[in-house]
Coordinates of C-alpha atoms in Angstrom, one line a residue:
X204 CA -86.6 -68.0 -121.1
X205 CA -83.8 -66.4 -121.9
X206 CA -81.3 -66.6 -118.8
X207 CA -79.2 -63.4 -117.6
X208 CA -76.3 -62.8 -115.7
X209 CA -75.2 -60.1 -114.0
X210 CA -71.4 -59.3 -113.1
X211 CA -69.9 -57.1 -110.2
X212 CA -67.6 -55.7 -113.3
X213 CA -66.7 -52.5 -114.8
X214 CA -68.9 -50.6 -117.1
X215 CA -66.9 -49.5 -120.5
X216 CA -67.5 -45.6 -121.3
X217 CA -69.4 -47.0 -124.4
X218 CA -71.9 -49.2 -122.9
X219 CA -73.0 -46.8 -119.9
X220 CA -73.2 -44.1 -122.1
X221 CA -75.5 -46.5 -125.1
X222 CA -77.5 -47.7 -122.1
X223 CA -78.5 -44.5 -120.1
X224 CA -79.4 -43.3 -123.7
X225 CA -81.4 -46.2 -125.1
X226 CA -83.0 -46.8 -121.7
X227 CA -84.4 -43.0 -121.1
X228 CA -82.0 -41.8 -118.7
X229 CA -81.2 -38.6 -119.8
X230 CA -77.4 -38.0 -121.6
X231 CA -74.2 -37.9 -120.2
X232 CA -70.9 -36.2 -121.8
X233 CA -67.9 -39.3 -122.8
X234 CA -65.9 -36.8 -120.7
X235 CA -68.6 -37.1 -117.6
X236 CA -68.9 -40.4 -117.9
X237 CA -65.3 -41.5 -118.1
X238 CA -64.8 -39.3 -114.4
X239 CA -67.8 -40.7 -112.9
X240 CA -67.3 -44.4 -114.0
X241 CA -63.6 -44.3 -112.2
X242 CA -65.1 -43.4 -109.1
X243 CA -68.2 -46.2 -109.0
X244 CA -68.2 -48.3 -105.3
X245 CA -69.4 -50.7 -107.0
X246 CA -70.9 -51.3 -110.7
X247 CA -72.9 -54.3 -112.0
X248 CA -73.5 -55.4 -115.9
X249 CA -76.5 -58.0 -116.7
X250 CA -75.4 -59.4 -120.2
X251 CA -78.2 -61.6 -122.2
X252 CA -77.4 -64.9 -123.9
X253 CA -75.6 -63.3 -126.9
X254 CA -72.9 -61.4 -123.8
X255 CA -74.9 -58.3 -124.8
X256 CA -75.0 -55.7 -122.5
X257 CA -79.1 -55.2 -121.7
X258 CA -79.0 -53.4 -118.3
X259 CA -76.6 -52.2 -115.3
X260 CA -76.4 -50.5 -111.9
X261 CA -73.9 -48.2 -109.8
X262 CA -73.3 -47.3 -106.7
X263 CA -71.3 -44.2 -106.0
X264 CA -70.1 -42.5 -103.1
X265 CA -67.1 -42.7 -100.2
X266 CA -67.7 -46.4 -100.1
X267 CA -67.9 -45.7 -96.2
X268 CA -70.4 -43.0 -94.9
X269 CA -72.5 -42.4 -97.6
X270 CA -73.9 -44.3 -101.0
X271 CA -76.0 -43.9 -104.0
X272 CA -77.7 -46.4 -106.3
X273 CA -77.8 -44.6 -109.6
X274 CA -77.8 -45.9 -113.6
X275 CA -79.9 -49.0 -113.1
X276 CA -81.9 -49.3 -116.0
X277 CA -82.7 -51.8 -118.1
X278 CA -83.1 -51.9 -122.3
X279 CA -87.1 -51.3 -123.2
X280 CA -86.7 -54.5 -125.1
X281 CA -86.0 -56.5 -122.4
X282 CA -87.8 -54.7 -119.5
X283 CA -90.6 -56.9 -117.7
X284 CA -88.2 -59.8 -117.7
X285 CA -87.1 -58.9 -113.9
X286 CA -83.6 -57.8 -115.0
X287 CA -84.2 -54.6 -112.6
X288 CA -84.7 -57.2 -109.6
X289 CA -81.3 -58.7 -110.5
X290 CA -79.2 -55.6 -110.5
X291 CA -80.5 -54.6 -107.4
X292 CA -80.1 -58.0 -106.2
X293 CA -76.6 -57.8 -106.7
X294 CA -76.3 -54.2 -105.3
X295 CA -77.5 -55.6 -102.4
X296 CA -75.6 -58.1 -101.9
X297 CA -72.9 -55.9 -102.5
X298 CA -74.7 -53.8 -99.9
X299 CA -75.2 -56.5 -96.8
X300 CA -71.4 -57.7 -97.4
X301 CA -68.8 -54.8 -98.4
X302 CA -70.8 -51.6 -96.9
X303 CA -69.9 -50.7 -92.8
X304 CA -73.1 -51.3 -90.7
X305 CA -73.8 -47.1 -90.6
X306 CA -73.3 -46.3 -94.8
X307 CA -76.3 -44.6 -95.6
X308 CA -77.7 -45.7 -98.5
X309 CA -80.1 -43.6 -101.0
X310 CA -81.8 -43.5 -104.1
X311 CA -83.7 -41.7 -105.9
X312 CA -86.7 -43.7 -107.3
X313 CA -88.8 -42.5 -110.7
X314 CA -92.0 -43.4 -111.5
X315 CA -93.2 -46.8 -110.5
X316 CA -89.2 -47.8 -109.7
X317 CA -89.9 -47.0 -105.9
X318 CA -92.3 -50.3 -105.6
X319 CA -88.9 -52.1 -106.9
X320 CA -86.7 -50.5 -104.6
X321 CA -89.4 -51.5 -101.7
X322 CA -88.8 -54.7 -101.8
X323 CA -84.8 -54.4 -101.3
X324 CA -86.2 -52.4 -97.7
X325 CA -85.8 -48.9 -99.2
X326 CA -87.9 -46.5 -97.5
X327 CA -89.6 -42.5 -98.7
X328 CA -87.7 -40.3 -96.5
X329 CA -90.4 -38.3 -96.3
X330 CA -91.4 -36.2 -93.8
X331 CA -88.5 -36.5 -92.1
X332 CA -86.1 -35.0 -95.2
X333 CA -87.0 -34.6 -98.9
X334 CA -84.6 -35.2 -102.0
X335 CA -83.3 -32.3 -103.4
X336 CA -81.6 -32.2 -106.8
X337 CA -79.1 -29.5 -108.6
X338 CA -78.1 -30.3 -112.8
X339 CA -74.8 -28.7 -114.0
X340 CA -76.2 -27.6 -117.8
X341 CA -73.7 -26.8 -120.6
X342 CA -73.6 -22.7 -120.9

């Protein structure tokens, strides 16, 4: 079995863009990635034995009152090896040890990922609240 190393590490823009694209997440522009990554509260990068980036996850927000887990992804050829769980373990450790007790941490679960997030204590907010989104499109 291959060993993976999950690190609290700044994610290079090129790596961020590649992992999003190759994992099937919506593409981001280089400009957006440069701005967004600078504003991360926490970044996790997963490397394989060859030191290649195979997964990542981030937390964004103000670091005190509100944070959101985002960009959790694993390259398709490495899925099913527990890397998503490894990413969430690192993010949850950061939540438990670095964020204030009253911080509200949210995320948007795509598809079956809801089962992974439930293992870390995340619960659906329905019917109390409904997640909503707006995505700005290029004109």
